[in-house]
XYZ file of C-alpha atoms in Angstrom:
622
model
C 0.000 0.000 0.000
C 2.867 2.355 0.833
C 4.456 1.647 -2.555
C 1.088 2.193 -4.278
C 0.740 5.578 -2.569
C 4.296 6.503 -3.559
C 3.585 5.532 -7.186
C 0.351 7.528 -7.269
C 2.094 10.557 -5.765
C 4.859 10.358 -8.372
C 2.286 10.018 -11.146
C 0.298 13.065 -10.069
C 2.964 15.390 -8.686
C 5.524 14.866 -11.449
C 3.414 13.961 -14.500
C 0.024 15.443 -13.661
C -2.039 12.276 -14.151
C -4.448 10.596 -11.738
C -4.700 7.262 -13.556
C -2.654 5.021 -15.806
C -3.226 4.091 -19.423
C -3.858 0.489 -20.377
C -0.995 -1.788 -19.305
C 1.127 0.871 -17.590
C 0.324 -0.056 -13.984
C 0.788 -3.779 -14.677
C 4.278 -3.204 -16.058
C 5.230 -0.734 -13.323
C 4.131 -3.186 -10.610
C 6.301 -5.927 -12.138
C 9.340 -3.634 -12.375
C 8.908 -2.477 -8.772
C 8.883 -6.165 -7.782
C 12.235 -6.379 -9.632
C 10.954 -8.567 -12.483
C 12.231 -8.290 -16.042
C 9.537 -7.095 -18.462
C 8.930 -6.795 -22.182
C 6.263 -4.256 -23.081
C 4.930 -4.296 -26.648
C 2.789 -1.175 -26.689
C 1.738 1.114 -29.538
C 3.264 4.562 -29.926
C 1.350 6.967 -27.708
C 0.510 4.279 -25.139
C 2.948 5.770 -22.620
C 5.927 3.395 -22.700
C 8.268 6.055 -21.266
C 6.143 6.428 -18.147
C 6.514 2.680 -17.517
C 10.195 3.138 -16.649
C 10.197 6.791 -15.579
C 7.800 6.222 -12.680
C 9.840 3.285 -11.234
C 13.017 5.336 -11.749
C 11.605 8.039 -9.462
C 10.451 5.445 -6.909
C 13.657 3.366 -6.794
C 16.797 4.315 -4.922
C 19.681 4.626 -7.368
C 19.869 5.514 -11.064
C 17.990 4.109 -14.047
C 19.980 3.654 -17.272
C 17.868 4.207 -20.385
C 19.299 2.870 -23.650
C 17.867 4.872 -26.525
C 18.752 4.893 -30.241
C 18.710 8.600 -31.080
C 20.333 11.707 -29.619
C 17.263 13.831 -30.373
C 15.028 11.513 -28.355
C 17.379 11.693 -25.361
C 17.339 15.491 -25.360
C 13.548 15.642 -25.643
C 13.104 13.158 -22.806
C 15.588 14.916 -20.526
C 14.011 18.313 -21.277
C 10.560 16.902 -20.484
C 11.761 15.317 -17.233
C 13.355 18.585 -16.120
C 9.961 20.250 -16.594
C 8.378 17.850 -14.076
C 11.105 18.055 -11.434
C 13.013 14.852 -12.268
C 16.844 14.898 -12.312
C 17.960 13.393 -15.600
C 20.860 13.667 -18.047
C 22.078 12.149 -21.290
C 25.566 11.058 -22.265
C 26.319 11.124 -25.970
C 28.645 12.577 -28.606
C 26.891 15.958 -28.625
C 28.422 16.862 -25.239
C 31.605 18.873 -24.855
C 34.448 17.406 -22.798
C 33.585 19.740 -19.904
C 29.890 18.770 -19.991
C 30.773 15.082 -20.108
C 33.119 15.393 -17.131
C 30.514 17.286 -15.093
C 27.744 14.755 -15.836
C 30.062 11.810 -15.182
C 31.004 13.207 -11.761
C 27.376 13.793 -10.788
C 26.444 10.322 -12.058
C 29.046 8.691 -9.800
C 27.560 10.465 -6.776
C 24.022 9.340 -7.637
C 22.761 12.819 -8.443
C 20.607 11.644 -11.380
C 17.509 9.463 -11.302
C 17.753 8.702 -15.033
C 20.674 8.705 -17.472
C 20.040 8.245 -21.196
C 22.743 6.687 -23.370
C 23.102 5.364 -26.915
C 23.902 1.629 -27.161
C 27.329 2.419 -28.671
C 28.294 4.056 -25.363
C 28.374 0.591 -23.763
C 31.546 -0.233 -25.703
C 33.547 2.589 -24.129
C 35.741 1.839 -21.130
C 35.095 5.322 -19.713
C 31.371 4.584 -19.418
C 31.947 1.148 -17.887
C 33.967 2.876 -15.144
C 30.971 5.117 -14.399
C 28.670 2.091 -14.208
C 30.941 0.339 -11.722
C 30.806 3.285 -9.320
C 27.060 4.003 -9.359
C 24.019 2.178 -8.061
C 22.036 1.013 -11.086
C 18.401 0.506 -10.087
C 16.945 -0.385 -13.490
C 18.005 -0.762 -17.120
C 15.363 0.313 -19.639
C 15.838 -0.593 -23.303
C 13.770 1.618 -25.602
C 13.059 0.657 -29.237
C 14.095 -2.874 -28.284
C 13.255 -4.266 -31.750
C 16.582 -2.741 -32.870
C 18.320 -5.782 -31.359
C 16.898 -8.113 -34.019
C 18.057 -8.247 -37.606
C 14.413 -9.031 -38.404
C 13.379 -5.732 -36.827
C 12.997 -2.737 -39.128
C 15.716 -0.589 -37.499
C 18.450 -3.146 -36.748
C 21.332 -1.689 -34.683
C 24.187 -4.180 -34.075
C 25.316 -2.203 -30.996
C 22.117 -3.253 -29.208
C 23.678 -6.711 -28.933
C 26.268 -5.312 -26.510
C 23.599 -4.749 -23.854
C 23.572 -8.294 -22.474
C 27.366 -8.255 -22.039
C 27.108 -4.945 -20.169
C 24.462 -6.358 -17.851
C 26.641 -9.364 -17.084
C 29.479 -7.092 -15.884
C 27.405 -5.128 -13.390
C 28.165 -5.904 -9.712
C 24.479 -6.734 -9.222
C 22.152 -7.217 -12.151
C 19.136 -4.867 -11.918
C 15.721 -5.586 -13.456
C 15.606 -5.016 -17.215
C 12.612 -3.435 -18.943
C 12.458 -3.619 -22.744
C 9.924 -1.715 -24.827
C 8.880 -1.551 -28.463
C 5.822 -0.591 -30.486
C 6.276 -3.255 -33.154
C 7.410 -6.834 -32.707
C 6.497 -9.913 -34.689
C 6.773 -13.217 -32.766
C 10.277 -13.721 -34.178
C 11.421 -10.250 -33.080
C 9.824 -10.736 -29.654
C 11.812 -13.946 -29.142
C 15.007 -12.233 -30.289
C 14.515 -9.444 -27.730
C 14.000 -11.937 -24.899
C 16.929 -14.168 -25.865
C 19.487 -11.527 -26.870
C 18.871 -9.394 -23.777
C 18.931 -12.542 -21.615
C 15.690 -11.479 -19.966
C 14.992 -13.619 -16.895
C 11.483 -15.079 -16.910
C 10.177 -11.798 -18.275
C 6.633 -10.616 -17.843
C 5.537 -10.026 -21.439
C 2.679 -7.604 -21.991
C 1.174 -6.923 -25.405
C -1.453 -4.229 -24.952
C -2.581 -4.466 -28.557
C -1.686 -2.535 -31.676
C -4.822 -0.466 -32.114
C -4.405 3.315 -32.083
C -8.050 4.300 -31.865
C -7.373 8.007 -32.404
C -5.707 7.420 -35.789
C -7.647 7.576 -39.044
C -6.212 5.391 -41.843
C -6.692 5.837 -45.561
C -4.994 4.837 -48.823
C -5.360 7.194 -51.774
C -4.453 6.505 -55.403
C -4.408 10.002 -56.916
C -3.495 10.663 -60.533
C -1.279 13.527 -59.361
C 0.185 13.070 -55.900
C 1.402 16.625 -55.557
C -2.021 18.083 -56.408
C -3.514 15.856 -53.752
C -0.854 17.002 -51.285
C -1.592 20.693 -51.956
C -5.323 20.187 -51.380
C -4.639 18.200 -48.220
C -2.344 20.877 -46.775
C -4.882 23.600 -47.583
C -7.337 21.812 -45.304
C -4.710 21.190 -42.592
C -2.830 24.481 -42.719
C -2.746 24.970 -38.931
C -1.564 21.459 -38.185
C 1.886 19.963 -37.744
C 2.720 16.909 -39.830
C 5.269 14.642 -41.497
C 5.393 13.862 -45.223
C 7.407 10.681 -45.804
C 9.070 9.991 -49.174
C 10.970 6.877 -50.223
C 14.046 8.616 -51.697
C 16.178 11.689 -51.063
C 15.405 12.975 -54.552
C 11.663 12.886 -53.889
C 12.166 14.683 -50.560
C 14.118 17.463 -52.274
C 11.575 17.765 -55.108
C 8.488 17.820 -52.876
C 9.952 20.227 -50.302
C 11.182 22.599 -53.031
C 7.739 22.670 -54.682
C 6.018 23.313 -51.349
C 8.372 26.177 -50.505
C 7.809 27.734 -53.951
C 4.065 27.952 -53.335
C 4.465 29.304 -49.818
C 4.221 26.336 -47.447
C 6.502 26.627 -44.387
C 8.325 23.315 -44.542
C 11.727 21.844 -43.907
C 13.371 18.607 -45.030
C 15.376 15.718 -43.625
C 17.389 12.896 -45.202
C 20.790 11.251 -44.883
C 22.231 13.304 -47.756
C 22.102 16.521 -45.736
C 24.946 17.459 -43.425
C 24.549 16.608 -39.765
C 24.259 20.326 -38.982
C 21.452 20.773 -41.531
C 19.588 17.705 -40.291
C 19.816 18.891 -36.685
C 18.640 22.414 -37.545
C 15.739 21.157 -39.671
C 14.649 18.643 -37.063
C 14.675 21.276 -34.319
C 12.689 23.687 -36.525
C 9.990 21.030 -36.791
C 10.034 19.945 -33.150
C 9.982 23.546 -31.877
C 7.004 24.355 -34.160
C 9.020 26.887 -36.168
C 8.239 24.816 -39.271
C 4.966 22.878 -39.013
C 5.774 20.555 -41.949
C 8.754 18.271 -42.448
C 9.352 16.300 -45.659
C 11.610 13.358 -44.898
C 12.878 9.905 -45.706
C 12.594 7.172 -43.091
C 15.970 8.397 -41.767
C 13.802 10.802 -39.761
C 11.528 9.947 -36.918
C 12.496 6.968 -34.776
C 12.032 8.079 -31.211
C 10.687 11.537 -32.096
C 8.715 12.581 -29.029
C 6.702 15.424 -30.589
C 3.187 14.879 -29.313
C 1.146 17.250 -31.501
C 1.735 15.719 -34.943
C -1.742 15.820 -36.479
C -0.987 13.881 -39.665
C 1.559 11.562 -41.229
C 1.256 11.455 -45.013
C 3.218 8.835 -46.933
C 3.969 10.223 -50.382
C 5.243 6.751 -51.304
C 4.371 3.292 -50.091
C 6.754 1.943 -47.388
C 8.492 -1.426 -47.807
C 6.826 -3.205 -44.893
C 3.804 -3.032 -42.612
C 6.230 -2.725 -39.678
C 7.691 0.421 -41.237
C 4.279 1.837 -42.015
C 2.871 1.182 -38.551
C 5.928 2.706 -36.853
C 5.991 5.783 -39.097
C 2.230 6.395 -39.147
C 2.236 5.933 -35.378
C 4.184 9.170 -34.931
C 0.882 10.958 -35.403
C -1.385 11.691 -32.471
C 0.890 10.755 -29.587
C -1.153 13.069 -27.364
C -4.292 10.969 -27.891
C -5.963 13.610 -30.063
C -7.376 12.722 -33.487
C -4.774 12.406 -36.257
C -4.657 11.264 -39.874
C -2.500 8.591 -41.505
C -2.763 8.928 -45.289
C -0.841 6.777 -47.764
C -0.560 7.853 -51.403
C -0.081 4.755 -53.556
C 1.018 4.276 -57.151
C 2.349 1.138 -58.898
C 5.735 2.831 -59.378
C 6.213 2.604 -55.589
C 6.553 -1.168 -55.988
C 9.411 -0.764 -58.457
C 11.195 1.702 -56.158
C 10.887 -0.603 -53.159
C 12.158 -3.633 -55.087
C 15.165 -1.571 -56.125
C 15.783 -0.592 -52.495
C 15.548 -4.248 -51.425
C 18.067 -5.329 -54.044
C 20.340 -2.435 -53.112
C 20.357 -3.799 -49.570
C 22.829 -6.450 -50.704
C 23.530 -8.889 -47.883
C 20.368 -7.911 -46.047
C 18.141 -8.498 -49.084
C 16.114 -11.621 -48.288
C 13.064 -13.384 -49.669
C 11.379 -12.276 -46.454
C 11.744 -8.662 -47.611
C 9.728 -9.450 -50.715
C 7.094 -11.292 -48.688
C 6.725 -8.257 -46.421
C 6.567 -5.931 -49.431
C 3.710 -8.002 -50.839
C 1.802 -7.662 -47.556
C 2.243 -3.891 -47.862
C 0.946 -3.977 -51.450
C -2.039 -6.033 -50.285
C -2.797 -3.384 -47.656
C -2.974 -0.734 -50.374
C -5.422 -2.829 -52.384
C -7.701 -4.242 -49.727
C -11.329 -3.147 -49.933
C -11.856 -4.147 -46.316
C -11.216 -2.191 -43.134
C -7.677 -0.820 -43.119
C -7.460 -0.909 -39.320
C -8.523 -4.550 -39.332
C -5.786 -5.367 -41.864
C -3.105 -3.745 -39.658
C -4.296 -5.468 -36.483
C -4.559 -8.831 -38.243
C -0.997 -8.446 -39.547
C 0.322 -8.006 -36.015
C -1.621 -10.970 -34.686
C -4.582 -9.384 -32.901
C -7.040 -12.140 -32.003
C -10.379 -10.326 -31.822
C -10.935 -7.783 -34.565
C -14.291 -6.394 -35.734
C -15.053 -6.558 -39.459
C -15.286 -2.747 -39.596
C -13.753 -0.122 -37.316
C -16.044 2.691 -38.424
C -13.059 5.025 -38.520
C -10.963 4.487 -41.634
C -11.411 5.476 -45.263
C -12.914 2.176 -46.372
C -15.351 2.110 -43.449
C -16.457 5.751 -43.657
C -16.594 6.558 -47.357
C -19.577 5.782 -49.543
C -18.664 2.942 -51.882
C -20.001 1.219 -54.945
C -19.617 -2.563 -54.933
C -18.597 -3.803 -58.378
C -19.107 -7.509 -59.089
C -15.806 -9.034 -60.283
C -16.799 -12.703 -59.854
C -16.407 -13.578 -63.556
C -13.118 -11.691 -63.883
C -11.787 -13.432 -60.748
C -12.725 -16.865 -62.119
C -10.934 -16.137 -65.389
C -7.828 -14.829 -63.635
C -7.577 -17.835 -61.303
C -8.100 -20.183 -64.241
C -5.361 -18.433 -66.241
C -2.906 -18.663 -63.329
C -3.615 -22.399 -63.124
C -3.377 -23.026 -66.868
C -0.061 -21.157 -67.168
C 1.362 -23.562 -64.605
C 1.494 -21.181 -61.602
C 4.989 -20.219 -62.750
C 4.572 -16.596 -63.827
C 3.862 -13.148 -62.501
C 0.926 -10.794 -62.891
C 2.319 -9.086 -65.997
C 2.331 -12.215 -68.134
C -1.007 -13.442 -66.754
C -2.574 -10.094 -67.627
C -1.111 -10.226 -71.157
C -2.557 -13.704 -71.720
C -6.008 -12.615 -70.539
C -5.884 -9.514 -72.734
C -4.890 -11.580 -75.740
C -1.521 -9.896 -76.262
C 0.361 -11.665 -79.065
C 3.837 -11.085 -77.708
C 6.846 -13.120 -78.781
C 7.146 -14.717 -75.330
C 3.493 -15.751 -75.186
C 3.776 -17.390 -78.607
C 7.011 -19.184 -77.643
C 5.343 -20.557 -74.521
C 2.275 -21.590 -76.529
C -0.006 -19.588 -74.261
C -1.847 -18.121 -77.253
C -3.421 -21.591 -77.578
C -4.807 -21.657 -74.029
C -8.543 -21.468 -73.424
C -7.945 -18.436 -71.200
C -6.136 -16.496 -73.932
C -8.017 -13.265 -74.675
C -10.776 -13.859 -72.120
C -10.570 -10.251 -70.859
C -10.038 -8.259 -74.073
C -11.725 -5.093 -72.797
C -9.610 -4.766 -69.667
C -6.408 -2.778 -69.362
C -3.327 -4.397 -67.914
C -3.567 -2.154 -64.859
C -7.217 -3.093 -64.201
C -6.349 -6.820 -64.310
C -3.401 -6.243 -61.978
C -5.745 -4.341 -59.660
C -8.039 -7.381 -59.429
C -5.061 -9.700 -58.915
C -3.903 -7.484 -56.044
C -7.443 -7.555 -54.616
C -7.510 -11.369 -54.730
C -4.065 -11.478 -53.088
C -5.324 -9.143 -50.367
C -8.156 -11.639 -49.768
C -5.503 -14.397 -49.411
C -6.753 -16.282 -52.483
C -3.548 -15.848 -54.466
C -0.073 -16.467 -53.086
C 2.654 -14.233 -54.502
C 6.029 -15.839 -53.961
C 9.583 -15.203 -55.061
C 11.938 -12.267 -54.973
C 12.452 -9.610 -57.576
C 10.250 -11.501 -60.046
C 7.264 -12.788 -58.044
C 5.184 -15.772 -59.162
C 1.418 -16.197 -58.746
C -0.071 -19.421 -57.429
C -3.452 -20.519 -56.124
C -4.014 -21.593 -52.535
C -6.726 -23.576 -50.788
C -8.868 -20.474 -50.288
C -9.018 -19.978 -54.050
C -9.991 -23.610 -54.596
C -12.692 -23.411 -51.932
C -14.079 -20.225 -53.456
C -14.202 -21.645 -56.972
C -16.351 -24.494 -55.650
C -18.589 -22.279 -53.508
C -20.166 -20.119 -56.195
C -19.861 -17.108 -53.868
C -19.793 -13.653 -55.446
C -16.768 -11.355 -55.117
C -17.106 -7.595 -55.252
C -14.527 -4.857 -55.221
C -15.211 -1.509 -53.605
C -15.016 1.572 -55.752
C -15.179 4.777 -53.742
C -17.765 7.113 -55.251
C -17.818 9.783 -52.557
C -14.138 10.221 -51.949
C -13.421 13.164 -49.667
C -9.629 13.235 -49.138
C -10.069 15.147 -45.896
C -10.950 13.546 -42.642
C -14.525 13.986 -41.438
C -14.988 13.362 -37.756
C -18.530 12.052 -38.277
C -18.960 9.304 -35.728
C -21.591 8.168 -33.275
C -21.330 9.282 -29.658
C -20.608 5.658 -28.720
C -17.724 5.465 -31.165
C -16.387 8.822 -30.007
C -16.296 7.600 -26.436
C -14.602 4.367 -27.433
C -11.960 6.169 -29.461
C -11.319 8.871 -26.865
C -11.516 11.474 -29.606
C -11.234 14.686 -27.606
C -10.671 16.546 -30.852
C -14.131 15.437 -32.015
C -15.592 17.675 -29.286
C -15.297 20.773 -31.415
C -14.398 23.851 -29.416
C -16.828 26.725 -29.665
C -15.583 29.905 -31.289
C -14.836 31.424 -27.867
C -13.008 28.319 -26.671
C -11.045 28.109 -29.912
C -9.955 31.703 -29.328
C -8.865 30.778 -25.809
C -7.031 27.710 -27.165
C -5.050 29.955 -29.538
C -4.189 32.341 -26.675
C -2.932 29.423 -24.592
C -0.858 28.181 -27.531
C 0.766 31.614 -27.882
C 1.639 31.638 -24.184
C 3.006 28.099 -24.460
C 5.175 29.156 -27.417
C 6.458 32.173 -25.467
C 7.412 29.981 -22.500
C 9.001 27.366 -24.785
C 11.259 30.025 -26.320
C 12.249 31.256 -22.853
C 13.016 27.712 -21.673
C 14.588 26.619 -24.992
C 12.371 23.534 -25.140
C 9.756 22.323 -27.666
C 6.260 23.730 -26.946
C 4.747 20.283 -26.312
C 7.236 19.797 -23.470
C 5.586 22.711 -21.643
C 2.028 21.412 -22.146
C 0.563 19.083 -24.762
C -2.333 20.074 -27.017
C -4.454 17.648 -24.993
C -3.669 19.581 -21.784
C -4.502 22.924 -23.410
C -7.764 21.501 -24.711
C -8.610 20.179 -21.256
C -8.006 23.670 -19.844
C -10.433 25.073 -22.430
C -13.101 22.579 -21.361
C -12.645 22.832 -17.582
C -11.831 26.569 -17.380
C -9.980 26.414 -14.031
C -9.649 29.756 -12.213
C -7.525 28.686 -9.231
C -4.374 26.677 -8.664
C -6.403 23.914 -7.033
C -8.702 23.719 -10.054
C -5.714 23.797 -12.426
C -4.343 20.663 -10.739
C -7.464 18.834 -11.956
C -6.352 19.329 -15.560
C -4.775 16.253 -17.156
C -1.015 16.721 -17.529
C -0.579 19.357 -14.810
C 1.119 18.280 -11.598
C 2.843 20.017 -8.718
C 6.008 20.979 -10.596
C 4.377 22.408 -13.716
C 1.855 24.226 -11.563
C 4.695 25.937 -9.717
C 6.475 26.785 -12.990
C 3.615 27.980 -15.168
C 0.355 27.944 -13.244
C -0.001 31.646 -12.533
C 0.801 32.698 -16.115
C -1.828 30.399 -17.608
C -4.376 31.381 -14.977
C -3.796 35.055 -15.850
C -4.694 34.376 -19.499
C -7.759 32.405 -18.410
C -9.011 35.095 -16.036
C -8.577 37.826 -18.625
C -10.441 35.774 -21.225
C -13.272 34.972 -18.822
C -13.658 38.628 -17.881
C -14.153 39.501 -21.548
C -16.553 36.587 -22.062
C -19.135 36.567 -19.222
C -21.414 33.548 -19.177
C -18.545 31.321 -20.304
C -18.914 28.019 -18.416
C -16.958 24.771 -18.164
C -18.098 22.091 -20.610
C -19.171 19.821 -17.735
C -21.850 22.317 -16.605
C -23.309 23.086 -20.025
């Protein structure tokens, strides 16, 4: 009971919360009982709190192993805001700074120290470890330890050796947002976790809206999208550096405040551009996947993929950077067939790391783009969720008006053609046979004599490939092989051919590319969509005033605005309208330390606004 009270006090006084999110308390309890844990929790589920709270409860120092310097700085800045002593040790420090932090670390002055995994190989850091009391080791982005993970970092494999050298091994807590069963086993085995408590809270991000678009002109779509989201902060992901440069240059020419990020820029440029985005100086960043892992910016309202990622793991991780504050956010993927060619080239360029598994994962990503079913369901099914509703009611396929086109006959002809060509060829040749193309190769193979030759003369090659992709997305066609995939039928196809069941493909006929928060009250409650509760004009004005004050404070403190208060906290202020320090403590995200730092300044803005708007009441009393 005493520990429970201590935990609750830490949660409220330091972080400003009165309750935990799903899974957090279970993991914290296990860590406090000195058990190893593996938490597989979606981005935005509060993984950091799972080790930060025990770090503030334990005697001694918690070592946090994190992959990126930018993440360390954001975390340390945020902890300083809530009265927690923390530091990071990495290559960005001067010799004097490193010496000062090392001395304080030896004397136990810090509750948390963030390091990159490469730091474990340095003798100077091992000396520090030997002289300090290590209470807990937290491994963030733990999937980096597996070569089957999407951000493999060989230095993560040094962690187990470091643990073995400690005078007394502390509990180890590993966390990741994405882990297939194989990656999960790698994390457990390579970190030598001891009878770990494994918690998978699920992969559903209920506040995220998913949609795949297939525009004729991607940049025109992007312009229209940004016009409707001009006040929002977002990431535009591109597959190559060249596309990043092209898209960002076009946006700047027409007046959009954006910056860019990719490995071809100098380290100084990357750092400056990243900080401009994180500090809200530039609301848009156009980037390759080199940007983003561990980015702690909470108010990203959209992630738009200009190109299709290589894997569902990549897509889930990247799209998941939206809406970390729990507010509504959009995840839009712009697909074109040329994305497949680009990704195959990138796989081949990977050399040693290019595997047949890469092509299998790419095909799953292609299937996602072509499914006519619920996009959320597809994602959850991919990651092994057991109970998934047929429709989520909150993705493009579930919300948009659709026309169901019967493709039963076309599907029968395509499956028959795959069978009659010996299940040895790809979609291009199958489509040519069905269209009746009299190419040299088809004649040499004798396929112009097949009964399926020319059965779909009125269809374009792209329309046949679209149906093939749809059948693959329904798991009726297996697509195997590497750079040159081969189509084959599976048992589902055979069962369907015997069943006589109709197959339809959805064609969107009321396609609004902009998110419409039109949901039932029940669905709103389930999804925790605070942003669906539209602020009145007066409250929106107050929200903007609070944002300006937050920006002013952020500049003074030299921290990102969301580190001061998240959008969710500002919105909660607008709904509750607290006029005293006691009332302000009832706002989510405001605890003792932030109240002392900023309470009076925010209350002053509130009081002034309320004086000018008499009859302005908290939402709860309306």
